[in-house]
XYZ file of C-alpha atoms in Angstrom:
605
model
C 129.820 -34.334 26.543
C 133.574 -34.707 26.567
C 134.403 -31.632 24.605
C 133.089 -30.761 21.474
C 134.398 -30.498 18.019
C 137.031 -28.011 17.217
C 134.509 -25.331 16.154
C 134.379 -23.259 12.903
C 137.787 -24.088 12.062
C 139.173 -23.039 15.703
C 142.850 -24.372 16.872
C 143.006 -26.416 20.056
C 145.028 -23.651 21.301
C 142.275 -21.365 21.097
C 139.868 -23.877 22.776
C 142.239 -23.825 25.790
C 142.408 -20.110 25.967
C 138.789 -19.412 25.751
C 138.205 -22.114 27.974
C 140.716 -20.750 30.469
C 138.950 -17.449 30.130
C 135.402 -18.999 31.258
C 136.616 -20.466 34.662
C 138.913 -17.568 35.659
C 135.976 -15.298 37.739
C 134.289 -16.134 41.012
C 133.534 -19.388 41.582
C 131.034 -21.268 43.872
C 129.664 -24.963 44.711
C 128.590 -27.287 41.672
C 125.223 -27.351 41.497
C 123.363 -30.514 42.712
C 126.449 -31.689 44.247
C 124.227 -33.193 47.412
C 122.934 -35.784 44.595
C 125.484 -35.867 42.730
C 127.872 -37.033 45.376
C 125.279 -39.924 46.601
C 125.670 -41.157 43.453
C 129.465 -41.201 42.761
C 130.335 -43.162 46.450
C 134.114 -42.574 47.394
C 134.584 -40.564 43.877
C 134.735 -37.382 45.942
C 133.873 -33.871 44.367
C 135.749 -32.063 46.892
C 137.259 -28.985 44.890
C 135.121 -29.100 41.912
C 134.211 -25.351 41.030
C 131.337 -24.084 39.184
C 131.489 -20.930 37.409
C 128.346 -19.078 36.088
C 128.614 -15.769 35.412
C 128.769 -13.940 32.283
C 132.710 -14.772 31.784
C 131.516 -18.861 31.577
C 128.293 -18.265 29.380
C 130.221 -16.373 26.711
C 133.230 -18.965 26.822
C 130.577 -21.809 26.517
C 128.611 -20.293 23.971
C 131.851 -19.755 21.824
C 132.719 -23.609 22.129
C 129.234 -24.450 21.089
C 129.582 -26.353 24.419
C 126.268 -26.273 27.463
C 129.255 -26.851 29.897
C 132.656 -27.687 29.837
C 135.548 -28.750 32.219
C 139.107 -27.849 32.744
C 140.726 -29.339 35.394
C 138.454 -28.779 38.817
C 136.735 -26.121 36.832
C 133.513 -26.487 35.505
C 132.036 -23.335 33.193
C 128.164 -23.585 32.503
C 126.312 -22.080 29.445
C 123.158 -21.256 32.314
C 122.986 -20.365 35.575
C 120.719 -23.539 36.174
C 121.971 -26.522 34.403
C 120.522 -29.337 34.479
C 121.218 -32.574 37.035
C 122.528 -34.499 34.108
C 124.612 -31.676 32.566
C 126.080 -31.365 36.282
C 126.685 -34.477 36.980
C 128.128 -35.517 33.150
C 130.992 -32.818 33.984
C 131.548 -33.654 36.983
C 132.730 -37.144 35.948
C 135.187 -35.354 33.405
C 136.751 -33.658 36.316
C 137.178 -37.327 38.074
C 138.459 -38.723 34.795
C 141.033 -35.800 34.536
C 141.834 -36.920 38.612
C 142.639 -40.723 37.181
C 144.481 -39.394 34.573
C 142.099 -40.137 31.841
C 142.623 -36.992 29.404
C 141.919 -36.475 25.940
C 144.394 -36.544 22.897
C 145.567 -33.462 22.556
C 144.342 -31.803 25.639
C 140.713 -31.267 23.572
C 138.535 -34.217 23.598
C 136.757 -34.798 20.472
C 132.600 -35.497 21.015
C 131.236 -39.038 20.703
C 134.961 -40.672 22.456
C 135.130 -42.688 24.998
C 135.393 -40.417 27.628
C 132.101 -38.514 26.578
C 130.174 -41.825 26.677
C 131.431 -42.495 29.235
C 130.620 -39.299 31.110
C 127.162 -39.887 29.484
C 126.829 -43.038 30.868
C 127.601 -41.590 34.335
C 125.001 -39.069 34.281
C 122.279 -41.190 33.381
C 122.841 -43.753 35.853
C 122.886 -40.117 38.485
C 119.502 -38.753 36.679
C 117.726 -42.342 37.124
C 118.588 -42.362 40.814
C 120.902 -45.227 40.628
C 124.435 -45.677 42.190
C 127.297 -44.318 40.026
C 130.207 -45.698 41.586
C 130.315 -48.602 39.946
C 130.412 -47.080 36.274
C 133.185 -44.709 37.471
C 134.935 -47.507 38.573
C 134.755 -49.397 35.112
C 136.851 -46.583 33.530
C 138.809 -44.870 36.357
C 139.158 -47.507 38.822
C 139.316 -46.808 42.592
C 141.448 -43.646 42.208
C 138.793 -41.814 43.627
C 139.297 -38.255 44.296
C 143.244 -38.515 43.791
C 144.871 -35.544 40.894
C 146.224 -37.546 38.574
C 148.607 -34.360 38.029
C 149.600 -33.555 34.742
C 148.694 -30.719 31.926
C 144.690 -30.121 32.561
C 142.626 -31.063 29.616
C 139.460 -29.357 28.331
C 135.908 -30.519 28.126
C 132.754 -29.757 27.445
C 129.160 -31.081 26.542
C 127.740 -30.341 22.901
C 124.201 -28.694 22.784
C 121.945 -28.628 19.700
C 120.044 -24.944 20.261
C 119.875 -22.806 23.324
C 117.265 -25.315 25.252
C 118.684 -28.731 24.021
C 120.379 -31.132 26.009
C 121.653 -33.717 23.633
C 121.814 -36.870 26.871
C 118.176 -36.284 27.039
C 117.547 -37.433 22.726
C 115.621 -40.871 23.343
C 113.802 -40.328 26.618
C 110.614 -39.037 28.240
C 112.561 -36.449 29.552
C 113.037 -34.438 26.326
C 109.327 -33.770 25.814
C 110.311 -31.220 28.147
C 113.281 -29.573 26.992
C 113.048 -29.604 23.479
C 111.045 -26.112 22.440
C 113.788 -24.655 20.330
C 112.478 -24.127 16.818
C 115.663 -24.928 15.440
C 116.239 -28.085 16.812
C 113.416 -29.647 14.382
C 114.487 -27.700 11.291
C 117.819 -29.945 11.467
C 117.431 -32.053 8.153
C 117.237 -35.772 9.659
C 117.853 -37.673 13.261
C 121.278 -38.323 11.233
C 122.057 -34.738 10.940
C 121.236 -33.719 14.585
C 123.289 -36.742 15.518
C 126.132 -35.817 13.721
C 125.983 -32.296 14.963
C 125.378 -33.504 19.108
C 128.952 -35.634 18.184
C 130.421 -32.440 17.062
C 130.815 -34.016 13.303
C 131.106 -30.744 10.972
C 127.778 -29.228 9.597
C 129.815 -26.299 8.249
C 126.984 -23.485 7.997
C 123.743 -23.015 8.704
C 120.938 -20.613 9.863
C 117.882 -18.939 9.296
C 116.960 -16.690 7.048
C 114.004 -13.705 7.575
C 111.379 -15.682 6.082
C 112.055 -18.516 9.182
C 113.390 -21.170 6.544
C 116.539 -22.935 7.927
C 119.294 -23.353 5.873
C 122.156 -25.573 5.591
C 125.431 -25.364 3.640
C 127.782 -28.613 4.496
C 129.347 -28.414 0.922
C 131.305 -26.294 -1.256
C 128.621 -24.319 -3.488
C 128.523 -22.003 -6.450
C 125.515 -19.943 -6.707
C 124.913 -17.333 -9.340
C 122.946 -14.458 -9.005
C 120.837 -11.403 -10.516
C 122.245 -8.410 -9.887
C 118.629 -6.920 -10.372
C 117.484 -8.864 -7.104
C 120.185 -9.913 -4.826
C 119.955 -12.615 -2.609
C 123.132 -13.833 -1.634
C 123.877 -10.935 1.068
C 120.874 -12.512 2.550
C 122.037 -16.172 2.441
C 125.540 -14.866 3.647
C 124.356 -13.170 6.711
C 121.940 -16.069 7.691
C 124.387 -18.589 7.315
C 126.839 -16.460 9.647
C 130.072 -17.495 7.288
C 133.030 -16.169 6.302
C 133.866 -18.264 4.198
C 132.493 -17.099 1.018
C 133.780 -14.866 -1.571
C 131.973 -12.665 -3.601
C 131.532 -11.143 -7.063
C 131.145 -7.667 -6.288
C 134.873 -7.419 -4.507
C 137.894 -7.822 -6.935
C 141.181 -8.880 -6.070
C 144.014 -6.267 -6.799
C 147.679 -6.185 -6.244
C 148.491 -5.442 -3.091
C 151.994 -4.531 -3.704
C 150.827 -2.321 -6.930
C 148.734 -0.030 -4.211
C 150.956 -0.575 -1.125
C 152.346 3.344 -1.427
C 148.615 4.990 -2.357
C 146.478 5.109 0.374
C 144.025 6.812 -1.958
C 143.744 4.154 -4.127
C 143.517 1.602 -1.724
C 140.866 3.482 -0.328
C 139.050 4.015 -3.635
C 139.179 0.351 -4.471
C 138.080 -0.842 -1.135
C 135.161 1.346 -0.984
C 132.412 -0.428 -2.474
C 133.261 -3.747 -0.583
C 132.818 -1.953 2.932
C 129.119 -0.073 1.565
C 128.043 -3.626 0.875
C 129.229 -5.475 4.372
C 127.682 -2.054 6.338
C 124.419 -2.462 3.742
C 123.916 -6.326 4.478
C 125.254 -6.200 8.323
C 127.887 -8.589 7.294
C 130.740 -9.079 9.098
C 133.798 -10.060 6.847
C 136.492 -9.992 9.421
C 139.280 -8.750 7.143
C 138.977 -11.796 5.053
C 139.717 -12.554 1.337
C 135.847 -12.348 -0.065
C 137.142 -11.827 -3.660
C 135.736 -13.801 -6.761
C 138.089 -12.652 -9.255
C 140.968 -10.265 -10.297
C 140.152 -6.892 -11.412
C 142.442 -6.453 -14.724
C 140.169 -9.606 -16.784
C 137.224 -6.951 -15.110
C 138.440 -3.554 -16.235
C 139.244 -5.627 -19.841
C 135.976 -6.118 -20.300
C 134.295 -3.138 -18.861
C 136.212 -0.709 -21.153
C 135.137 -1.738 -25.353
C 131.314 -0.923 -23.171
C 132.140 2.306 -21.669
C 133.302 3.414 -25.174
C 129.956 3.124 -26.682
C 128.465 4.563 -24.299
C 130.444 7.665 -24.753
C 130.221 7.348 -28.336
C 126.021 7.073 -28.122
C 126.550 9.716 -25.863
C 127.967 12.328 -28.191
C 124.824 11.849 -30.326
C 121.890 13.919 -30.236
C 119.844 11.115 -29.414
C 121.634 9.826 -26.569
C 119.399 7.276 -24.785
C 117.856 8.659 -21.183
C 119.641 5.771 -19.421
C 122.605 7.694 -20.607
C 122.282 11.284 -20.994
C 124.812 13.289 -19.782
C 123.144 15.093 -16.356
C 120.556 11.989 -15.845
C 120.013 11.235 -12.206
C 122.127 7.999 -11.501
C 119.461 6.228 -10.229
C 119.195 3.425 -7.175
C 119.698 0.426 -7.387
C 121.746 -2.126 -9.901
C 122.629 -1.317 -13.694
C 124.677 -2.176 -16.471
C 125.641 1.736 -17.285
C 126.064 2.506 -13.720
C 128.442 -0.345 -13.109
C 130.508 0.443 -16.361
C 131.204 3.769 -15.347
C 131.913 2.417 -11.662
C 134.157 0.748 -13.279
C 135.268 3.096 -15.351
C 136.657 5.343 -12.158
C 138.238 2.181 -11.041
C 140.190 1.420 -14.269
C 141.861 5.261 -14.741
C 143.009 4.983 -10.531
C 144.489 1.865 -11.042
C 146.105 2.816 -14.226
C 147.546 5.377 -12.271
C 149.077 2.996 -9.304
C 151.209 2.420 -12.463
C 153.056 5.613 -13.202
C 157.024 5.645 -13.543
C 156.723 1.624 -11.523
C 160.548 1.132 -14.340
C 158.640 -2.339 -15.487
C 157.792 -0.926 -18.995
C 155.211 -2.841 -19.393
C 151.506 -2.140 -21.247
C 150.048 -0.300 -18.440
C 153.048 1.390 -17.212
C 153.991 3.046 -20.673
C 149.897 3.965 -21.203
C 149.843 5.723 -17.817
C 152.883 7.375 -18.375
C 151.548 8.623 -21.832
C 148.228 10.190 -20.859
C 149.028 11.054 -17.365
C 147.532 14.393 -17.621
C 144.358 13.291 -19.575
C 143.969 10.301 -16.532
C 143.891 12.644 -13.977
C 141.398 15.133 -15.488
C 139.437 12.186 -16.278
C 139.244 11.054 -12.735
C 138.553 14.896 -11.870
C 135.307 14.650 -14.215
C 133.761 11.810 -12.947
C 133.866 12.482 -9.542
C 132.669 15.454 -9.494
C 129.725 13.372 -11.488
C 129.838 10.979 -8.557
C 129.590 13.405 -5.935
C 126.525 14.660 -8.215
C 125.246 11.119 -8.658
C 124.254 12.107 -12.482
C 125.183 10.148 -15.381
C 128.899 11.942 -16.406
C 129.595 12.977 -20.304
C 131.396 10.491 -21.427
C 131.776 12.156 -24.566
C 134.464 15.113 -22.776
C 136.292 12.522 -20.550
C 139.531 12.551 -22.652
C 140.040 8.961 -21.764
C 136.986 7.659 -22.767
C 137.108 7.557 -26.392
C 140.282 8.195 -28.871
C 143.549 7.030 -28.409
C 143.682 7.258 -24.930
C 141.216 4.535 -24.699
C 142.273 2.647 -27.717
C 145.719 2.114 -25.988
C 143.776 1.666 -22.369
C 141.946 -1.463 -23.575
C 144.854 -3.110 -25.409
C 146.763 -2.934 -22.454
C 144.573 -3.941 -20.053
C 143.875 -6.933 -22.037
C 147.367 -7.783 -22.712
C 147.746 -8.128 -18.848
C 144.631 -10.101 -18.027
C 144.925 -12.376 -20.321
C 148.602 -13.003 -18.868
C 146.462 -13.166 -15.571
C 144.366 -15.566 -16.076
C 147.366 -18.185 -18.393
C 145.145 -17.303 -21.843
C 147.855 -15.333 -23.418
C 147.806 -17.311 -26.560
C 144.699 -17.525 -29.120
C 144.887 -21.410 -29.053
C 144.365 -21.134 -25.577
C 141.747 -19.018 -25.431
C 139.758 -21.487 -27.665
C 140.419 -24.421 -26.217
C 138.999 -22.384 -22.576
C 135.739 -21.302 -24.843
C 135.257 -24.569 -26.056
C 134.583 -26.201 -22.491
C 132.222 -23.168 -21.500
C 128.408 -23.214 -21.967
C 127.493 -20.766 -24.010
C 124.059 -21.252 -26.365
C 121.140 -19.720 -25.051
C 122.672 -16.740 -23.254
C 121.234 -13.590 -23.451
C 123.489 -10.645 -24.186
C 125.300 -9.526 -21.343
C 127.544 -6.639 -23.092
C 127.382 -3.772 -25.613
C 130.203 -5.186 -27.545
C 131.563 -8.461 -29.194
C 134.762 -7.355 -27.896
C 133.691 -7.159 -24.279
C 132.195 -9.791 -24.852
C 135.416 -11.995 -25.649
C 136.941 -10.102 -22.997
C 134.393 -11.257 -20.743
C 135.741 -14.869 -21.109
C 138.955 -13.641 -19.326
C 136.540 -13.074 -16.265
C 135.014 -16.321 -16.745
C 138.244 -18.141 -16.353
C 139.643 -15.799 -13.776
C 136.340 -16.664 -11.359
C 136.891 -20.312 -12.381
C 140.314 -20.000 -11.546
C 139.165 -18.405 -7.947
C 136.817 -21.196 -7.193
C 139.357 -23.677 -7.645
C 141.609 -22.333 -4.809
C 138.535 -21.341 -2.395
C 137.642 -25.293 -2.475
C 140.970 -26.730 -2.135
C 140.870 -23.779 0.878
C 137.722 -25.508 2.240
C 135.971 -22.631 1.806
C 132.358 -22.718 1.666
C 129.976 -20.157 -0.720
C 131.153 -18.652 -3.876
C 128.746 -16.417 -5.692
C 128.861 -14.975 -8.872
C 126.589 -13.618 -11.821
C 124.170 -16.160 -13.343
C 125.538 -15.665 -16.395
C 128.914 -16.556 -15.410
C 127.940 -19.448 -13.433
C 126.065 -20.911 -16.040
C 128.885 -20.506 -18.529
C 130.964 -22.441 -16.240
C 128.338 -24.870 -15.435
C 129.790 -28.121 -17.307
C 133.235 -27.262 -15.698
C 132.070 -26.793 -12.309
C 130.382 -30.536 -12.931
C 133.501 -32.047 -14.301
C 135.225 -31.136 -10.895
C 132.427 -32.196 -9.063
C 131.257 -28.712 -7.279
C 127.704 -27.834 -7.030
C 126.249 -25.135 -8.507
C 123.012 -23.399 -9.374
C 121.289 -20.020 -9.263
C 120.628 -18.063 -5.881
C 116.874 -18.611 -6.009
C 117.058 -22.492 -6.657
C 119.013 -23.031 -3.793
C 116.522 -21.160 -1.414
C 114.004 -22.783 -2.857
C 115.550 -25.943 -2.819
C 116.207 -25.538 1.128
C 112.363 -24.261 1.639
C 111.214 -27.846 0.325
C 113.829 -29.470 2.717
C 112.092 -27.998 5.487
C 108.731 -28.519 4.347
C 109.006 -32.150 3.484
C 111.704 -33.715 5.412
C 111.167 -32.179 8.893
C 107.247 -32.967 8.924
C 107.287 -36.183 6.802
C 105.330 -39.505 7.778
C 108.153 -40.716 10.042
C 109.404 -37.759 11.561
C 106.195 -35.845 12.675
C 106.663 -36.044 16.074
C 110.185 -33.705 15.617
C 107.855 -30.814 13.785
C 105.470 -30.577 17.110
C 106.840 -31.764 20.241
C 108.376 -28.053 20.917
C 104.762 -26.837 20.604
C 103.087 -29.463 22.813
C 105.966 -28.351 26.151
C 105.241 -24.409 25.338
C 101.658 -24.756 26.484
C 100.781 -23.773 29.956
C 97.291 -23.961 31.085
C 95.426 -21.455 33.023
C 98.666 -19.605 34.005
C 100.816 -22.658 35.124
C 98.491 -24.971 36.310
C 100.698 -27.710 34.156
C 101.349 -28.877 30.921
C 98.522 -31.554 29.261
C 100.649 -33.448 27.476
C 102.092 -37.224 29.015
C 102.607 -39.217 26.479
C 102.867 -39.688 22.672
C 100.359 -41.125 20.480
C 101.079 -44.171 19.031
C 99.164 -46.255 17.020
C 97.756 -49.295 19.646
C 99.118 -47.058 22.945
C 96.739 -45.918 25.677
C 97.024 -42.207 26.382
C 97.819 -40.653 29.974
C 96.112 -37.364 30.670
C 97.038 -35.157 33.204
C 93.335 -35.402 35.054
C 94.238 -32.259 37.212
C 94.825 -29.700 34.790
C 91.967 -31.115 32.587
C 89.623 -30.670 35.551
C 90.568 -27.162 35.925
C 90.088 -26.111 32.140
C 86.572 -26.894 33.420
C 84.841 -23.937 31.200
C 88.569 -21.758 30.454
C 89.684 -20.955 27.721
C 92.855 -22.074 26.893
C 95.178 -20.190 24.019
C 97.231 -22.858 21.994
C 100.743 -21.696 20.202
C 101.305 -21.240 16.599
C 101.867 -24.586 14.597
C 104.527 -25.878 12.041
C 103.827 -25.730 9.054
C 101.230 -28.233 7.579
C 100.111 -28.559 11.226
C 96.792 -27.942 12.948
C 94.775 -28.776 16.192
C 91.772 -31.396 15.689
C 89.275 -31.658 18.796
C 88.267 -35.286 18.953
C 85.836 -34.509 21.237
C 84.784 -32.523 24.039
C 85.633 -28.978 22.832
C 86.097 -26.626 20.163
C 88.452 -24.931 18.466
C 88.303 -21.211 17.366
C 91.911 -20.411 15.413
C 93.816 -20.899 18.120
C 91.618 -20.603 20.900
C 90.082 -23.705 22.416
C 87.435 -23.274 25.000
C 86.633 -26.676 27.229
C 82.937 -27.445 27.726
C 82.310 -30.683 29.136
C 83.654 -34.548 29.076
C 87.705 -35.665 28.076
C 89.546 -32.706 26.797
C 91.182 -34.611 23.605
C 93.030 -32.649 21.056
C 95.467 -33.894 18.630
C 97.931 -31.478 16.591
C 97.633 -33.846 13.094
C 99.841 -33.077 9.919
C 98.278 -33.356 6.458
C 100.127 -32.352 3.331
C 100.306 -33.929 0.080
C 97.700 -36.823 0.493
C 99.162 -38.117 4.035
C 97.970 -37.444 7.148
C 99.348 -38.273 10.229
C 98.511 -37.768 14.139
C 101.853 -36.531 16.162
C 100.741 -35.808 19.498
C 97.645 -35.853 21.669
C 96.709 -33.534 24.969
């Protein structure tokens, strides 16, 4: 196809580069020129280059493209492309002869040009004279350079194995066997995606279900059971931002390595964890002063409990730390975070809350710190109780000023407000997510920091944003009134399971769950494949007599169906799991769907 879409959010003028970067090795002839050039007449291909090696796959690959042109040039995504695929570029490089170049320099999939290349290839597959459909658009240049700034393009492919001028013939029966092809949603969506038309995200997570995420969403999640690393590497984005990284000043920490270092370091764990790859982007969900606000009325109790005798196990001073997520731990992760960042704000001249607190307990911060890493390095619950910082005055002025500057953060400096922001959120029903009523009210500082956050990522055209359920469903009615989706983590997996299960094998659209099956089977070694044709209600069938001669007593092993999908011997043999063994007469097997009181027949062999 004329070339694809700008991908992913790429610039034309990276197009052109990679592009260039694809056609500048070795080159040799185009492949099935001999035909090719029957077909075209006087349109001569003399000069056309083909490029295959591993410099052309990669640059193809990266423009989602199974070939693309550039002048004389022609990169392919395989070493053996296919007749139509060679021919289709090959009238881009006699349209960029004439003259005839995209907008831009980057054609756009679905123009005129890429029908028109289209329309040249097909009339080259079905072995009929091309000339005159050149002619139509190009005229009787012929093989004349039209001279001129060369143009890029390239031919859109839908999965490794899919060759989107094939959708609507015989032909792809045999080229479709990419299981991701039929987990698109509808023939709409695979349309939209051959025309290079934005699909945004998608992919497939562990568990084989393919998901799809083409708008702005919201989830909210359990800390307890994470699933959005999961979603994020399947979907391959980087778009997203994320709870668990906090957005700090850079120009506060621009002088402390140490700090910066300290802060960043729980954001890298996760990406190495979850084999993410953020590429240096901004992944954060919220600031972190409405964050250490609310974190520090908690952290107090908990050193207060913890000068008791009875001190809970969760929180005894010594207690191993423990894997995995919980409240405590994360308070006193947080902890360390607040007293370092308090620090970034020593003798800064600005006199303001935080400034005048560091600059007050300087020495009790920094044995503080001292304390709980050594804890850290321990991984035991610290003693809360002996961190100077943690209870007293020292904490008393901590908290006011951090909460002085969050709530100038987040615009809720006034208590007026800070109602009016409560009154919008959903709150009944709730379960208590703090120690305190006054982290509690400090945790509506978070609330409209994150809502503040999601605002910007959408008007960025950014794609996931996940936070805590709890948040998420606070902000639920707001999130509606500006007309972004949201809902928990599991819903939305759940939500994208059913997709699969009911859209890609439903009454209509059968044949899409099972024709990749029917072209992986290969009798008895390669004596052929036994599917013809497609069964349809009122057709006659066309066997391949051959092969079913030669199953004569073989046993033939049948691949793995969708799901909802079996094998059904009509007659003339049996079928063992997935072995079938032919005895005698007609070998007649259909692969039927059945699921929810329908039942349909999709193919026959």
């Amino acid at each position: 196809m004329a070339d694809g879409a700008v991908a992913r959010g790429g610039s034309r003028a990276g197009v052109r580069e990679a592009a260039r970067m694809g056609v500048s090795g070795r080159a040799h002839a185009l492949p099935h020129a001999g035909a090719i050039q029957r077909a075209f007449g006087r349109h001569s291909l003399d000069g056309v280059e083909a490029h295959t090696d591993a410099a052309a796959v990669d640059a193809s690959r990266s423009l989602r493209a199974e070939a693309y042109t550039v002048g004389p040039k022609v990169a392919f995504a395989s070493s053996r492309p296919t007749l139509h695929t060679a021919a289709h570029e090959a009238a881009h490089v006699i349209q960029q002869r004439a003259g005839l170049r995209p907008a831009g320099g980057v054609g756009i999939v679905g123009d005129a040009l890429e029908r028109h290349a289209d329309a040249v290839a097909d009339a080259v597959v079905g072995g009929s004279s091309a000339e005159g459909v050149l002619d139509r658009l190009v005229g009787g240049a012929g093989g004349q350079d039209g001279g001129g700034a060369q143009s890029v393009q390239r031919k859109a492919v839908i999965g490794p194995n899919y060759d989107p001028a094939q959708r609507g013939s015989d032909a792809r029966n045999a080229v479709i066997d990419d299981d991701v092809m039929r987990r698109f949603e509808d023939d709409d969506e695979l349309d939209r995606f051959a025309r290079g038309d934005k699909l945004e995200v998608a992919g497939e997570m562990p568990d084989k279900t393919w998901i799809r995420m083409d708008e702005f969403t919201v989830l909210g999640e359990y800390h307890t059971n994470q699933l959005a690393p999961g979603i994020i590497k399947a979907l391959g984005t980087e778009a997203f931002r994320y709870e668990g990284f906090s957005e700090y000043d850079d120009g506060l920490v621009a002088g402390d390595d140490a700090l910066r270092e300290s802060l960043d370091e729980s954001r890298e764990k996760f990406f190495q964890k979850h084999g993410i790859d953020p590429d240096d982007g901004d992944h954060s969900a919220e600031h972190v002063l409405p964050k250490f606000a609310r974190c520090l009325p908690d952290v107090e109790s908990i050193a207060l409990k913890q000068g008791r005798e009875d001190a809970e196990n969760a929180i005894k001073p010594g207690a191993a730390m423990g894997e995995g997520y919980s409240l405590n731990k994360a308070l006193i992760s947080s902890f360390v975070g607040v007293l370092k960042y308090l620090r970034s704000y020593e003798n800064l001249g600005t006199k303001s809350p935080l400034e005048n607190t560091a600059n007050e307990y300087h020495e009790d911060v920094v044995a503080s710190i001292a304390v709980l890493e050594v804890a850290a390095d321990n991984d035991v619950v610290p003693d809360l109780s002996k961190v100077g910082m943690a209870t007293g005055a020292g904490m008393a002025a901590m908290k006011a000023a951090f909460r002085s500057e969050a709530r100038k953060t987040v615009g809720l400096e006034w208590m007026f407000s800070r109602y009016v922001f409560k009154m919008g959120l959903k709150i009944g029903g709730l379960s208590n997510q703090s120690l305190t009523n006054e982290a509690n009210e400090n945790d509506y500082l978070r609330d409209k920091s994150m809502f503040m956050k999601i605002l910007s990522a959408k008007k960025m055209n950014e794609r996931l944003f996940v936070i805590g359920d709890a948040h998420r469903s606070k902000l639920s009615s707001k999130l509606r009134s500006k007309g972004i989706r949201s809902m928990r983590d599991k819903d939305y997996l759940e939500e994208e399971a059913k997709n699969n299960e009911f859209v890609d094998y439903d009454a209509a659209g059968i044949s899409r769950g099972v024709f990749n099956v029917v072209d992986q089977l290969v009798v008895d070694g390669g004596l052929g494949r036994l599917l013809v044709s497609k069964k349809v209600p009122g057709s006659n069938y066309t066997y391949n007599q051959a092969a079913s001669n030669a199953l004569q007593g073989q046993a033939i092993t049948l691949p793995a169906l969708p799901q909802h999908c079996s094998y059904v011997a009509n007659s003339g043999g049996t079928i063992n799991g997935v072995v079938l063994t032919r005895t005698t007469g007609t070998l007649d097997v259909s692969v039927v769907f059945q699921h929810g009181g329908i039942r349909k027949e999709g193919w026959v062999f």
